[in-house]
CSV table of C-alpha atoms in Angstrom, one decimal:
chain,number,residue,atom,x,y,z
M,1,MET,CA,28.2,-32.0,-28.8
M,2,SER,CA,25.7,-33.5,-31.2
M,3,LYS,CA,26.8,-34.6,-34.7
M,4,ARG,CA,24.6,-31.8,-36.2
M,5,GLU,CA,26.3,-29.2,-34.0
M,6,GLY,CA,29.7,-30.5,-34.9
M,7,ILE,CA,28.9,-30.3,-38.6
M,8,LEU,CA,27.5,-26.8,-38.2
M,9,ASN,CA,30.6,-25.6,-36.3
M,10,ILE,CA,33.0,-27.0,-39.0
M,11,SER,CA,30.8,-25.7,-41.8
M,12,GLU,CA,30.6,-22.2,-40.3
M,13,THR,CA,34.4,-22.0,-40.1
M,14,LEU,CA,35.1,-23.4,-43.5
M,15,PHE,CA,32.5,-21.3,-45.3
M,16,ALA,CA,33.9,-18.1,-43.6
M,17,VAL,CA,37.5,-18.9,-44.5
M,18,LYS,CA,37.2,-20.8,-47.8
M,19,GLY,CA,33.9,-19.7,-49.2
M,20,TYR,CA,30.8,-21.8,-49.9
M,21,ASN,CA,31.8,-23.0,-53.4
M,22,ASN,CA,35.4,-23.9,-52.3
M,23,VAL,CA,34.2,-26.2,-49.5
M,24,THR,CA,33.0,-29.7,-50.4
M,25,THR,CA,30.7,-31.8,-48.3
M,26,LYS,CA,33.5,-34.4,-48.4
M,27,ARG,CA,35.8,-31.8,-46.7
M,28,ILE,CA,33.1,-31.0,-44.1
M,29,ALA,CA,32.6,-34.7,-43.4
M,30,GLU,CA,36.3,-35.3,-43.0
M,31,GLU,CA,36.8,-32.4,-40.6
M,32,SER,CA,33.6,-33.3,-38.7
M,33,GLY,CA,34.5,-37.0,-38.3
M,34,CYS,CA,31.5,-38.3,-40.1
M,35,SER,CA,30.5,-39.4,-43.6
M,36,GLU,CA,29.0,-37.4,-46.4
M,37,LEU,CA,25.9,-39.6,-46.1
M,38,THR,CA,25.5,-38.3,-42.6
M,39,ILE,CA,25.6,-34.7,-43.8
M,40,PHE,CA,23.0,-35.4,-46.4
M,41,ARG,CA,20.8,-37.4,-44.0
M,42,ILE,CA,20.8,-34.5,-41.5
M,43,PHE,CA,20.7,-31.5,-43.9
M,44,LYS,CA,19.5,-32.9,-47.2
M,45,THR,CA,21.6,-30.5,-49.3
M,46,LYS,CA,24.7,-28.4,-49.0
M,47,GLU,CA,22.4,-25.3,-49.6
M,48,LYS,CA,20.2,-26.3,-46.6
M,49,LEU,CA,23.4,-26.7,-44.5
M,50,LEU,CA,24.4,-23.2,-45.4
M,51,GLU,CA,21.0,-21.9,-44.6
M,52,GLU,CA,21.1,-23.5,-41.2
M,53,VAL,CA,24.6,-22.1,-40.5
M,54,ILE,CA,23.4,-18.6,-41.3
M,55,GLU,CA,20.2,-19.0,-39.2
M,56,ARG,CA,22.2,-20.4,-36.3
M,57,ILE,CA,24.5,-17.4,-36.4
M,58,MET,CA,21.6,-15.0,-36.7
M,59,SER,CA,19.8,-16.6,-33.7
M,60,LYS,CA,22.7,-15.4,-31.5
M,61,PHE,CA,21.4,-11.9,-31.7
M,62,PRO,CA,17.6,-12.2,-31.5
M,63,HIS,CA,17.0,-8.8,-29.9
M,64,PHE,CA,19.3,-6.8,-32.2
M,65,PHE,CA,16.5,-5.6,-34.6
M,66,GLN,CA,14.3,-4.6,-31.7
M,67,GLN,CA,17.2,-2.7,-30.1
M,68,VAL,CA,17.8,-0.9,-33.3
M,69,ASP,CA,14.1,-0.1,-33.6
M,70,ASP,CA,14.0,1.1,-30.0
M,71,SER,CA,17.1,3.3,-30.5
M,72,PHE,CA,15.3,5.9,-32.6
M,73,SER,CA,14.4,9.2,-31.0
M,74,ASP,CA,13.6,12.7,-32.3
M,75,ASN,CA,17.3,13.6,-31.9
M,76,MET,CA,19.0,12.7,-35.2
M,77,GLU,CA,22.5,12.7,-33.7
M,78,GLU,CA,21.6,10.4,-30.9
M,79,THR,CA,19.8,8.1,-33.3
M,80,ILE,CA,22.7,7.9,-35.7
M,81,ARG,CA,25.1,7.2,-32.8
M,82,ARG,CA,23.0,4.5,-31.3
M,83,VAL,CA,22.2,2.8,-34.6
M,84,THR,CA,25.9,2.9,-35.5
M,85,GLU,CA,27.0,1.5,-32.1
M,86,LEU,CA,24.5,-1.3,-32.2
M,87,TYR,CA,25.2,-2.4,-35.7
M,88,LEU,CA,29.0,-2.2,-35.4
M,89,THR,CA,28.9,-4.1,-32.1
M,90,MET,CA,26.7,-6.8,-33.6
M,91,LEU,CA,29.1,-7.1,-36.6
M,92,PHE,CA,32.2,-7.1,-34.4
M,93,ASN,CA,30.7,-9.9,-32.3
M,94,ASN,CA,29.5,-11.9,-35.3
M,95,SER,CA,32.2,-11.5,-37.9
M,96,THR,CA,31.8,-15.0,-39.1
M,97,LEU,CA,28.4,-14.2,-40.6
M,98,PHE,CA,29.8,-11.2,-42.4
M,99,LYS,CA,32.7,-13.2,-43.7
M,100,ILE,CA,30.4,-15.9,-45.0
M,101,GLN,CA,28.3,-13.3,-46.8
M,102,LEU,CA,31.4,-11.6,-48.2
M,103,LYS,CA,32.6,-14.9,-49.6
M,104,LEU,CA,29.2,-15.7,-51.0
M,105,SER,CA,29.0,-12.3,-52.7
M,106,GLU,CA,32.5,-12.9,-54.2
M,107,GLU,CA,31.4,-16.3,-55.5
M,108,THR,CA,28.0,-15.3,-56.9
M,109,GLY,CA,28.2,-11.6,-57.6
M,110,ASN,CA,25.1,-11.3,-55.5
M,111,ASN,CA,25.6,-8.6,-52.8
M,112,HIS,CA,22.3,-9.4,-51.2
M,113,PHE,CA,23.3,-9.9,-47.6
M,114,ILE,CA,20.6,-11.3,-45.3
M,115,ILE,CA,21.4,-9.1,-42.3
M,116,THR,CA,21.9,-6.1,-44.5
M,117,SER,CA,18.5,-6.5,-46.2
M,118,ARG,CA,16.8,-6.7,-42.8
M,119,ILE,CA,18.6,-3.7,-41.3
M,120,TYR,CA,18.2,-1.7,-44.5
M,121,ASP,CA,14.4,-2.3,-44.4
M,122,LEU,CA,14.2,-1.3,-40.7
M,123,LEU,CA,16.4,1.8,-41.1
M,124,ASN,CA,14.5,3.0,-44.2
M,125,ARG,CA,11.2,2.7,-42.3
M,126,LYS,CA,12.5,4.5,-39.3
M,127,PHE,CA,14.5,7.2,-41.1
M,128,SER,CA,11.6,8.0,-43.4
M,129,VAL,CA,9.7,9.1,-40.3
M,130,LEU,CA,12.6,11.2,-39.1
M,131,PHE,CA,13.1,12.8,-42.5
M,132,GLN,CA,9.4,13.8,-42.6
M,133,LYS,CA,9.7,15.2,-39.1
M,134,TYR,CA,12.7,17.4,-40.2
M,135,GLU,CA,10.9,18.1,-43.5
M,136,LEU,CA,13.9,17.0,-45.5
M,137,SER,CA,13.6,16.5,-49.3
M,138,TYR,CA,16.8,14.5,-49.5
M,139,PRO,CA,16.0,10.8,-50.2
M,140,TYR,CA,16.2,9.0,-46.8
M,141,GLU,CA,17.0,5.8,-48.7
M,142,LYS,CA,20.3,7.3,-49.9
M,143,PHE,CA,21.1,8.5,-46.3
M,144,VAL,CA,20.5,4.9,-45.0
M,145,ARG,CA,22.6,3.4,-47.8
M,146,LEU,CA,25.5,5.8,-46.9
M,147,LEU,CA,25.2,5.0,-43.2
M,148,ILE,CA,25.2,1.2,-43.8
M,149,THR,CA,28.1,1.6,-46.3
M,150,SER,CA,30.1,3.5,-43.7
M,151,ILE,CA,29.5,0.9,-41.1
M,152,HIS,CA,30.3,-2.0,-43.4
M,153,GLY,CA,33.4,-0.3,-44.7
M,154,ASN,CA,34.8,0.2,-41.3
M,155,HIS,CA,33.9,-3.4,-40.4
M,156,VAL,CA,35.6,-4.8,-43.5
M,157,PHE,CA,38.8,-3.0,-42.5
M,158,TYR,CA,38.5,-4.6,-39.1
M,159,ILE,CA,38.0,-8.2,-40.2
M,160,LEU,CA,40.7,-7.9,-42.9
M,161,ASP,CA,43.1,-6.7,-40.2
M,162,VAL,CA,43.7,-3.4,-42.1
M,163,ILE,CA,43.2,-1.8,-38.7
M,164,ASN,CA,44.0,-3.4,-35.4
M,165,ALA,CA,40.7,-2.6,-33.7
M,166,PRO,CA,40.8,-3.6,-30.1
M,167,LYS,CA,37.6,-3.2,-28.1
M,168,TYR,CA,38.3,0.4,-27.2
M,169,GLN,CA,38.5,1.4,-30.9
M,170,LEU,CA,34.9,0.5,-31.4
M,171,GLU,CA,34.0,3.8,-29.7
M,172,THR,CA,36.4,5.7,-32.0
M,173,LEU,CA,34.7,4.1,-35.1
M,174,VAL,CA,31.3,5.0,-33.7
M,175,ASP,CA,32.4,8.5,-33.1
M,176,ASP,CA,33.9,8.9,-36.6
M,177,ILE,CA,30.9,7.4,-38.4
M,178,THR,CA,28.5,9.5,-36.3
M,179,GLU,CA,30.5,12.7,-37.0
M,180,LEU,CA,30.5,12.0,-40.7
M,181,MET,CA,26.7,11.2,-40.8
M,182,VAL,CA,25.7,14.1,-38.6
M,183,SER,CA,27.8,16.5,-40.8
M,184,PHE,CA,26.1,15.1,-43.8
M,185,PHE,CA,22.7,15.4,-42.2
M,186,ARG,CA,23.4,19.0,-41.4
M,187,SER,CA,24.4,19.7,-44.9
M,188,ILE,CA,21.1,18.4,-46.2
M,189,SER,CA,19.0,20.2,-43.5
């Protein structure tokens, strides 16, 4: 493993557990077996290190956004189920990114999550078309926000070990969120 990869691995873990502001480059250097100078030579700043950690995590799911885009059909229930399943699966498989972003939002008060912004834009674009097709006057943006909030809420319970969610429970969560969102959709139709 290269020095860069070692530093990224240690930083990813520390940022997810301790938070960005609570981790010093000195601590990263100690745990990586290198000097702070090496960190700054490779990454220039701690902020650039964080950016690279996040980009590296996001590169693990390059086809996620295309899969979500492709999951839309004229059937609202199928679409909700597929979007929920894809997003929850991605979050379950990449909890470190979500944890890092939760820590950052605690530290900065900024709830602007990189992954959430991208998925929110995509879902708004796609659901606007479906809402037009169904001739709904309810704001599709609110529907998307409710869907994302439901998915995130369930995922937060999972990563905080509020629920012990083995693999088979993913289906249960998908079913529950789908049922909630389909019921809501029917109430606004």
